[in-house]
Coordinates of N, CA and C in Angstrom, one line a residue:
M1 N 0.7 -1.5 0.0 CA 0.0 0.1 0.2 C 0.9 1.6 0.3
T2 N 2.0 1.3 0.7 CA 3.1 2.2 0.8 C 3.5 2.2 -0.8
V3 N 4.0 2.0 -1.9 CA 3.9 1.9 -2.6 C 3.3 2.3 -3.7
L4 N 2.2 2.2 -4.0 CA 0.9 3.0 -4.4 C 0.5 4.4 -3.7
M5 N 0.4 4.7 -2.4 CA 0.3 5.7 -2.1 C 1.4 6.9 -2.6
T6 N 2.6 6.4 -2.9 CA 4.2 6.8 -3.0 C 3.6 7.0 -4.3
L7 N 3.2 6.2 -5.4 CA 3.3 6.7 -6.7 C 1.8 7.9 -6.5
F8 N 1.0 7.5 -6.1 CA 0.4 8.6 -6.0 C 0.6 9.9 -5.6
W9 N 1.1 10.0 -5.0 CA 1.9 11.5 -4.7 C 2.9 11.7 -5.7
R10 N 3.2 10.8 -6.1 CA 4.6 11.4 -7.4 C 3.6 11.5 -8.5
L11 N 2.2 11.0 -8.8 CA 1.5 11.6 -9.6 C 1.1 13.3 -9.5
A12 N 1.0 13.2 -8.6 CA 0.4 14.6 -7.9 C 1.1 15.8 -8.0
I13 N 2.6 15.4 -7.5 CA 4.3 16.6 -7.9 C 4.3 16.2 -9.4
F14 N 3.9 15.5 -10.2 CA 4.2 15.6 -11.2 C 5.5 15.5 -11.9
R15 N 5.7 13.8 -11.1 CA 7.2 12.9 -10.9 C 6.9 11.7 -11.6
A16 N 5.7 11.3 -11.9 CA 5.3 10.2 -12.1 C 4.5 10.4 -13.6
S17 N 4.1 9.5 -13.9 CA 3.2 9.1 -14.9 C 2.0 8.5 -15.0
P18 N 0.8 8.2 -15.8 CA 0.0 7.1 -15.6 C 0.4 6.3 -16.4
E19 N 1.5 5.7 -17.0 CA 1.9 4.8 -17.9 C 3.0 3.9 -16.4
N20 N 3.0 4.6 -15.4 CA 4.0 4.2 -14.2 C 2.8 3.4 -13.1
A21 N 1.5 3.2 -13.7 CA 0.4 3.2 -12.7 C 0.4 1.6 -13.2
P22 N -0.1 0.3 -11.9 CA -0.3 -0.3 -12.2 C -1.5 -0.8 -13.4
Y23 N -2.0 -2.2 -14.2 CA -2.4 -2.1 -14.9 C -3.1 -3.4 -14.3
S24 N -4.5 -2.8 -13.5 CA -5.0 -3.7 -12.3 C -6.6 -3.4 -12.2
P25 N -7.4 -4.3 -12.8 CA -8.7 -3.5 -12.2 C -8.6 -4.0 -10.8
S26 N -8.8 -4.9 -10.1 CA -8.6 -5.4 -8.9 C -8.2 -3.9 -8.2
L27 N -6.9 -3.6 -8.2 CA -6.7 -2.5 -7.4 C -7.6 -1.0 -8.1
L28 N -7.8 -1.1 -9.1 CA -8.8 0.0 -9.6 C -10.2 0.0 -8.2
A29 N -10.6 -0.6 -8.8 CA -11.6 -1.4 -7.4 C -11.3 -1.2 -6.5
L30 N -10.4 -1.2 -5.6 CA -9.8 -1.2 -4.6 C -9.6 0.4 -3.8
V31 N -9.0 1.2 -5.7 CA -8.9 2.5 -5.3 C -10.2 3.1 -4.8
L32 N -11.0 2.5 -6.0 CA -12.5 3.5 -5.8 C -13.5 2.5 -4.9
A33 N -13.0 1.8 -4.0 CA -14.1 1.6 -2.3 C -13.3 2.4 -1.8
G34 N -11.9 3.0 -1.5 CA -11.4 4.3 -0.5 C -11.5 5.4 -1.1
W35 N -11.6 5.5 -2.7 CA -12.1 6.8 -2.9 C -13.8 7.6 -2.3
F36 N -14.4 6.7 -2.6 CA -16.0 6.7 -2.0 C -15.9 6.9 -0.5
V37 N -15.3 6.1 -0.2 CA -15.6 6.4 1.9 C -14.9 7.6 2.0
L38 N -14.1 8.2 1.8 CA -13.7 9.6 1.6 C -14.1 10.6 1.6
Q39 N -14.7 10.2 0.1 CA -15.8 11.5 -0.5 C -17.1 11.7 0.7
L40 N -16.9 10.0 0.8 CA -18.8 10.3 2.2 C -18.4 10.9 3.0
L41 N -16.6 10.9 3.8 CA -16.4 11.7 4.8 C -16.4 13.3 4.5
V42 N -15.8 14.0 3.6 CA -15.8 14.8 2.8 C -16.9 15.3 3.3
G43 N -18.0 15.1 2.3 CA -19.1 15.2 2.2 C -19.6 16.3 3.4
S44 N -19.7 14.7 4.7 CA -20.8 15.1 5.8 C -20.1 15.6 6.5
L45 N -18.5 16.6 6.5 CA -17.8 17.5 6.7 C -18.0 18.8 5.9
Q46 N -18.8 18.8 4.8 CA -19.1 19.9 4.2 C -20.2 20.1 3.4
T47 N -21.1 19.6 4.0 CA -22.5 19.7 4.0 C -23.7 18.9 4.9
A48 N -25.3 19.3 5.2 CA -25.8 18.7 5.9 C -26.7 17.7 5.0
L49 N -26.8 17.5 3.9 CA -27.3 16.8 3.0 C -27.3 15.6 3.0
P50 N -28.8 14.8 3.0 CA -28.6 13.4 3.1 C -27.4 12.6 2.8
I51 N -27.5 11.4 3.3 CA -26.3 10.6 2.6 C -26.7 10.3 1.1
G52 N -27.8 9.9 0.9 CA -28.3 9.5 -0.4 C -27.7 10.6 -1.7
V53 N -28.2 11.4 -1.5 CA -28.0 13.0 -2.5 C -26.4 13.1 -2.5
L54 N -25.8 12.7 -1.2 CA -24.1 12.8 -1.1 C -23.4 11.8 -2.2
V55 N -24.2 10.9 -2.0 CA -23.7 9.3 -3.0 C -24.0 9.7 -4.1
S56 N -25.3 10.1 -4.6 CA -25.4 10.4 -6.4 C -24.7 11.2 -6.7
S57 N -24.2 12.6 -6.2 CA -23.9 13.4 -6.4 C -21.6 12.9 -6.8
Q58 N -21.1 12.4 -5.7 CA -19.9 11.7 -6.4 C -20.3 10.5 -7.2
L59 N -21.2 10.2 -6.9 CA -20.8 9.0 -8.3 C -21.3 9.6 -9.1
L60 N -22.3 10.8 -8.9 CA -22.7 11.0 -11.1 C -21.0 11.7 -11.7
S61 N -20.9 12.4 -10.4 CA -19.2 13.3 -11.0 C -18.0 12.8 -11.4
L62 N -18.0 11.3 -10.6 CA -16.9 9.9 -10.9 C -17.4 9.4 -12.2
T63 N -18.5 9.5 -13.0 CA -18.7 8.6 -13.8 C -18.5 9.6 -14.8
V64 N -19.0 10.9 -14.7 CA -18.4 12.2 -16.0 C -17.1 12.1 -16.1
V65 N -16.6 11.7 -15.0 CA -14.8 11.9 -15.6 C -14.4 10.7 -15.9
L66 N -15.2 9.7 -15.6 CA -14.4 8.5 -15.7 C -14.7 8.3 -17.4
A67 N -15.9 8.4 -18.0 CA -16.7 8.1 -18.9 C -16.2 9.1 -20.1
G68 N -15.9 10.4 -19.7 CA -15.2 11.3 -20.8 C -13.7 11.5 -20.7
T69 N -13.3 10.6 -20.0 CA -11.5 9.7 -20.0 C -12.1 8.7 -21.1
G70 N -12.6 8.1 -21.0 CA -12.7 6.9 -21.6 C -12.9 7.2 -23.2
L71 N -14.1 8.2 -23.4 CA -14.2 8.5 -24.5 C -13.4 9.2 -25.6
L72 N -12.5 10.4 -24.9 CA -11.2 11.3 -25.4 C -10.6 9.9 -25.8
L73 N -9.6 9.0 -25.0 CA -9.1 7.8 -24.8 C -9.5 7.3 -26.0
S74 N -10.7 6.8 -26.6 CA -11.2 6.0 -27.7 C -11.0 6.5 -29.2
F75 N -11.7 8.0 -28.7 CA -11.3 9.0 -30.1 C -9.7 8.8 -30.3
K76 N -8.6 9.0 -29.6 CA -7.2 8.8 -30.0 C -6.9 8.0 -30.5
G77 N -8.1 6.7 -30.5 CA -7.9 5.5 -30.5 C -6.4 4.2 -29.1
L78 N -6.3 5.8 -28.1 CA -5.5 4.9 -27.1 C -6.5 4.4 -25.8
Q79 N -7.8 4.1 -26.0 CA -8.5 2.6 -25.0 C -7.9 2.2 -24.3
G80 N -6.8 1.5 -24.4 CA -5.8 0.8 -23.7 C -5.5 1.2 -22.5
R81 N -5.1 2.4 -22.5 CA -5.1 3.2 -21.6 C -5.9 3.7 -20.3
W82 N -6.9 3.6 -20.8 CA -8.1 3.7 -19.3 C -7.9 3.7 -17.9
L83 N -7.5 2.0 -17.8 CA -7.6 1.4 -16.6 C -6.8 2.5 -15.7
Q84 N -5.2 2.3 -16.5 CA -3.9 3.3 -15.7 C -4.6 4.7 -15.8
T85 N -4.8 5.2 -16.5 CA -5.4 6.8 -16.3 C -6.0 6.9 -15.5
A86 N -7.6 5.7 -15.1 CA -8.6 6.0 -14.4 C -8.1 5.7 -12.9
L87 N -7.1 5.0 -12.4 CA -6.2 4.4 -11.8 C -5.7 6.0 -11.3
S88 N -4.9 6.5 -12.1 CA -4.1 7.7 -11.8 C -5.2 8.7 -10.8
L89 N -6.1 9.2 -11.8 CA -6.8 10.3 -11.5 C -7.8 10.0 -10.0
V90 N -8.0 9.0 -9.8 CA -8.7 8.3 -8.7 C -7.4 8.6 -7.8
G91 N -6.8 7.9 -7.6 CA -5.3 8.4 -6.5 C -5.0 9.2 -6.5
V92 N -4.8 10.2 -7.4 CA -4.8 11.2 -7.1 C -5.8 12.3 -6.4
D93 N -7.3 12.2 -7.0 CA -7.8 12.6 -6.0 C -7.9 12.2 -4.1
V94 N -7.5 11.0 -4.4 CA -7.8 9.8 -2.8 C -6.4 11.1 -1.9
I95 N -4.8 10.8 -2.2 CA -3.7 11.9 -2.1 C -4.3 13.2 -2.0
L96 N -5.1 14.0 -2.5 CA -5.0 15.1 -2.6 C -6.3 15.8 -1.3
T97 N -7.4 15.0 -1.1 CA -8.8 14.8 -0.3 C -7.5 14.4 0.8
L98 N -6.8 13.5 1.3 CA -6.2 13.2 2.6 C -6.1 14.1 2.8
M99 N -5.1 15.3 2.2 CA -4.9 16.6 2.7 C -5.3 17.2 2.9
S100 N -6.8 17.1 2.4 CA -7.5 18.5 2.6 C -8.8 18.2 3.8
L101 N -8.3 16.7 4.4 CA -9.1 16.5 5.4 C -9.1 17.3 7.1
P102 N -7.6 17.9 7.0 CA -7.7 18.7 8.3 C -8.3 19.8 8.2
L103 N -8.0 20.0 7.1 CA -8.8 21.5 7.1 C -10.3 21.3 7.1
L104 N -11.4 20.8 6.3 CA -12.4 21.1 6.2 C -12.6 20.3 7.6
A105 N -12.3 19.4 8.8 CA -12.5 18.9 10.4 C -12.0 20.0 10.8
L106 N -11.2 21.2 10.8 CA -10.9 22.6 11.3 C -12.2 23.5 11.3
N107 N -12.6 23.3 9.7 CA -13.4 24.0 9.0 C -15.0 23.9 10.0
A108 N -15.0 23.3 9.9 CA -16.3 22.6 10.3 C -16.5 22.4 11.7
S109 N -15.6 22.9 12.6 CA -15.5 22.5 13.9 C -15.7 24.4 14.1
M110 N -15.8 25.3 14.2 CA -15.4 26.1 13.8 C -17.1 26.6 14.1
E111 N -17.2 27.8 14.1 CA -18.6 28.3 14.4 C -18.8 29.0 12.9
Q112 N -17.9 29.9 12.3 CA -17.4 30.3 11.3 C -16.8 30.6 10.6
S113 N -16.6 29.9 9.1 CA -15.2 29.6 8.3 C -14.3 30.4 8.1
L114 N -13.0 30.6 8.3 CA -12.1 30.9 8.8 C -11.6 31.0 6.7
S115 N -11.5 32.4 6.5 CA -10.9 32.5 5.5 C -9.6 31.6 4.8
A116 N -8.2 32.1 5.3 CA -7.2 31.3 5.3 C -7.4 29.5 4.9
I117 N -8.4 28.9 5.5 CA -9.1 27.3 5.5 C -9.3 27.5 4.0
E118 N -10.2 28.2 3.6 CA -10.7 28.3 2.4 C -10.1 28.4 1.1
L119 N -8.8 29.3 1.7 CA -7.7 29.8 0.8 C -7.1 28.1 0.5
L120 N -6.4 28.1 1.6 CA -5.8 26.3 1.2 C -6.4 25.6 1.1
Y121 N -7.5 25.5 1.1 CA -8.4 24.3 0.4 C -9.3 24.2 -1.2
L122 N -9.0 25.9 -1.5 CA -8.6 26.4 -2.9 C -7.7 26.2 -3.7
V123 N -6.7 26.3 -3.0 CA -4.9 26.3 -3.5 C -4.7 24.3 -3.8
L124 N -5.7 23.1 -2.7 CA -5.5 22.5 -3.1 C -6.4 21.9 -4.0
V125 N -7.6 22.3 -4.5 CA -8.9 22.2 -5.6 C -7.5 22.6 -6.7
S126 N -7.1 24.1 -6.2 CA -6.5 24.1 -7.8 C -5.0 23.3 -8.3
W127 N -4.3 22.5 -7.0 CA -3.5 21.4 -7.4 C -4.1 20.4 -7.9
Q128 N -5.3 19.8 -7.7 CA -5.6 18.7 -8.1 C -6.3 19.0 -9.7
L129 N -6.6 20.4 -9.8 CA -6.5 20.6 -12.1 C -5.3 20.8 -12.1
A130 N -4.4 20.6 -11.9 CA -2.9 21.1 -12.6 C -2.8 19.0 -12.6
A131 N -2.5 18.6 -11.4 CA -2.5 17.6 -11.5 C -3.2 16.3 -12.6
Q132 N -4.3 16.6 -12.4 CA -5.3 16.2 -13.6 C -5.1 16.6 -15.0
S133 N -4.5 17.4 -15.1 CA -3.9 18.3 -16.7 C -2.7 17.3 -16.8
F134 N -2.4 17.3 -15.9 CA -0.8 16.5 -16.5 C -1.1 15.2 -16.6
I135 N -2.1 14.2 -15.9 CA -2.8 13.2 -16.2 C -3.3 12.8 -17.4
Y136 N -3.5 14.3 -18.2 CA -4.3 14.1 -19.7 C -3.3 14.7 -20.3
H137 N -2.6 15.5 -20.8 CA -1.5 15.5 -21.3 C -1.0 14.4 -21.6
R138 N -0.3 13.5 -20.4 CA 0.4 12.2 -20.7 C -0.9 10.9 -21.4
S139 N -1.4 10.7 -20.9 CA -2.4 9.7 -21.1 C -3.0 10.6 -22.8
L140 N -3.0 11.5 -23.0 CA -3.5 11.1 -24.1 C -3.4 11.7 -25.5
N141 N -1.7 12.3 -24.9 CA -0.4 12.2 -25.9 C -0.6 13.8 -26.5
V142 N -1.3 15.0 -25.9 CA -1.9 16.3 -26.1 C -0.5 17.2 -25.1
G143 N -0.4 18.6 -26.3 CA 0.2 19.1 -25.0 C -0.8 19.6 -23.5
P144 N 0.3 20.2 -22.6 CA 0.1 20.6 -21.5 C -1.1 21.1 -21.0
F145 N -1.7 22.4 -22.2 CA -2.8 23.1 -22.2 C -3.8 22.7 -22.3
L146 N -3.7 21.7 -23.5 CA -4.9 21.0 -24.0 C -5.3 19.8 -22.8
G147 N -4.2 19.5 -22.0 CA -4.3 19.2 -20.5 C -5.5 19.3 -19.6
L148 N -5.2 20.6 -19.5 CA -5.5 21.5 -18.9 C -7.2 21.6 -19.5
G149 N -7.2 21.8 -20.6 CA -8.8 22.2 -20.9 C -9.5 21.2 -20.6
V150 N -8.8 19.7 -21.1 CA -9.6 18.5 -20.9 C -10.1 18.4 -19.7
A151 N -9.2 18.8 -18.6 CA -9.3 18.5 -16.8 C -10.2 19.8 -16.7
M152 N -10.5 20.6 -16.9 CA -11.5 21.8 -16.9 C -12.9 21.7 -17.7
T153 N -12.8 21.0 -18.8 CA -14.3 20.6 -19.5 C -14.5 19.3 -18.7
L154 N -14.0 18.9 -18.0 CA -14.6 17.6 -17.3 C -15.3 18.0 -16.2
L155 N -14.5 18.7 -15.4 CA -15.0 19.5 -14.1 C -16.4 20.0 -14.2
V156 N -16.0 20.8 -15.4 CA -17.7 21.6 -15.8 C -18.6 20.6 -16.3
A157 N -18.3 19.9 -16.6 CA -19.5 18.8 -17.3 C -20.0 18.0 -16.3
S158 N -18.7 17.7 -15.1 CA -19.6 17.1 -14.2 C -20.1 18.2 -13.2
Y159 N -19.8 18.9 -12.8 CA -20.4 19.8 -12.0 C -21.8 20.1 -13.2
A160 N -22.3 20.2 -14.2 CA -23.2 20.7 -14.7 C -24.5 19.4 -14.8
G161 N -23.9 18.4 -14.5 CA -24.7 17.4 -14.3 C -25.0 16.7 -13.0
V162 N -24.4 17.6 -12.1 CA -25.0 17.4 -10.8 C -25.9 18.4 -10.2
V163 N -25.3 19.6 -11.2 CA -26.6 20.8 -10.9 C -27.9 20.2 -11.2
L164 N -27.7 19.9 -12.7 CA -29.2 19.5 -13.6 C -29.9 18.1 -12.7
L165 N -29.4 17.2 -12.6 CA -30.0 15.9 -12.2 C -29.9 16.3 -10.5
L166 N -29.3 17.0 -9.6 CA -29.3 16.8 -8.1 C -29.4 18.6 -7.6
P167 N -30.2 19.5 -8.2 CA -29.9 20.6 -7.7 C -30.0 20.9 -6.5
E168 N -30.3 20.0 -4.9 CA -30.4 20.2 -4.2 C -29.0 20.5 -3.7
V169 N -28.1 19.8 -4.4 CA -26.8 20.0 -3.9 C -26.2 21.2 -4.1
V170 N -26.8 21.9 -4.5 CA -26.4 23.2 -4.9 C -27.2 24.4 -4.2
T171 N -28.3 24.1 -4.0 CA -29.6 24.7 -3.4 C -29.0 24.7 -1.5
G172 N -28.4 23.2 -1.3 CA -28.5 23.3 0.2 C -29.5 22.4 0.8
Q173 N -30.3 22.2 0.0 CA -32.0 21.9 0.7 C -31.8 20.5 0.1
G174 N -32.0 19.7 0.9 CA -32.2 18.3 0.8 C -33.7 17.5 1.5

């Protein structure tokens, strides 16, 4: 497990590429299970929405990102890279989510949100977008800015899907 977390950290700091990830469907399933538990924890720290809405929104976002990744890889004739790309994307998300947990827990324990904590959280979200951009750059054999465009497009598409299908996530009404 330490080797895997080290790989994900190296991906997050642009020192490894998706092709360094093992080609293992069972490992992807394990990492997805860990990701899911972390997302539930993060969601519970950030909002009072019902668990069903949290689960649905996270699964919808993940589906958009992984399906969009699959479509783009297929378009480029690189569908054999999907598993390693998916593992890399989810693994980086796990690492950066683990880093955000202390900030979110601290923020949740306070009566009023601190601007410094929100700023640090925004830095982590931006870092995740940069890491995803790098993963797309390497997986799709495109330039870094096109990788950023892909990452941003999938982020917006996943957000739009959540807003359209689960508006209570945005309105805060459960």
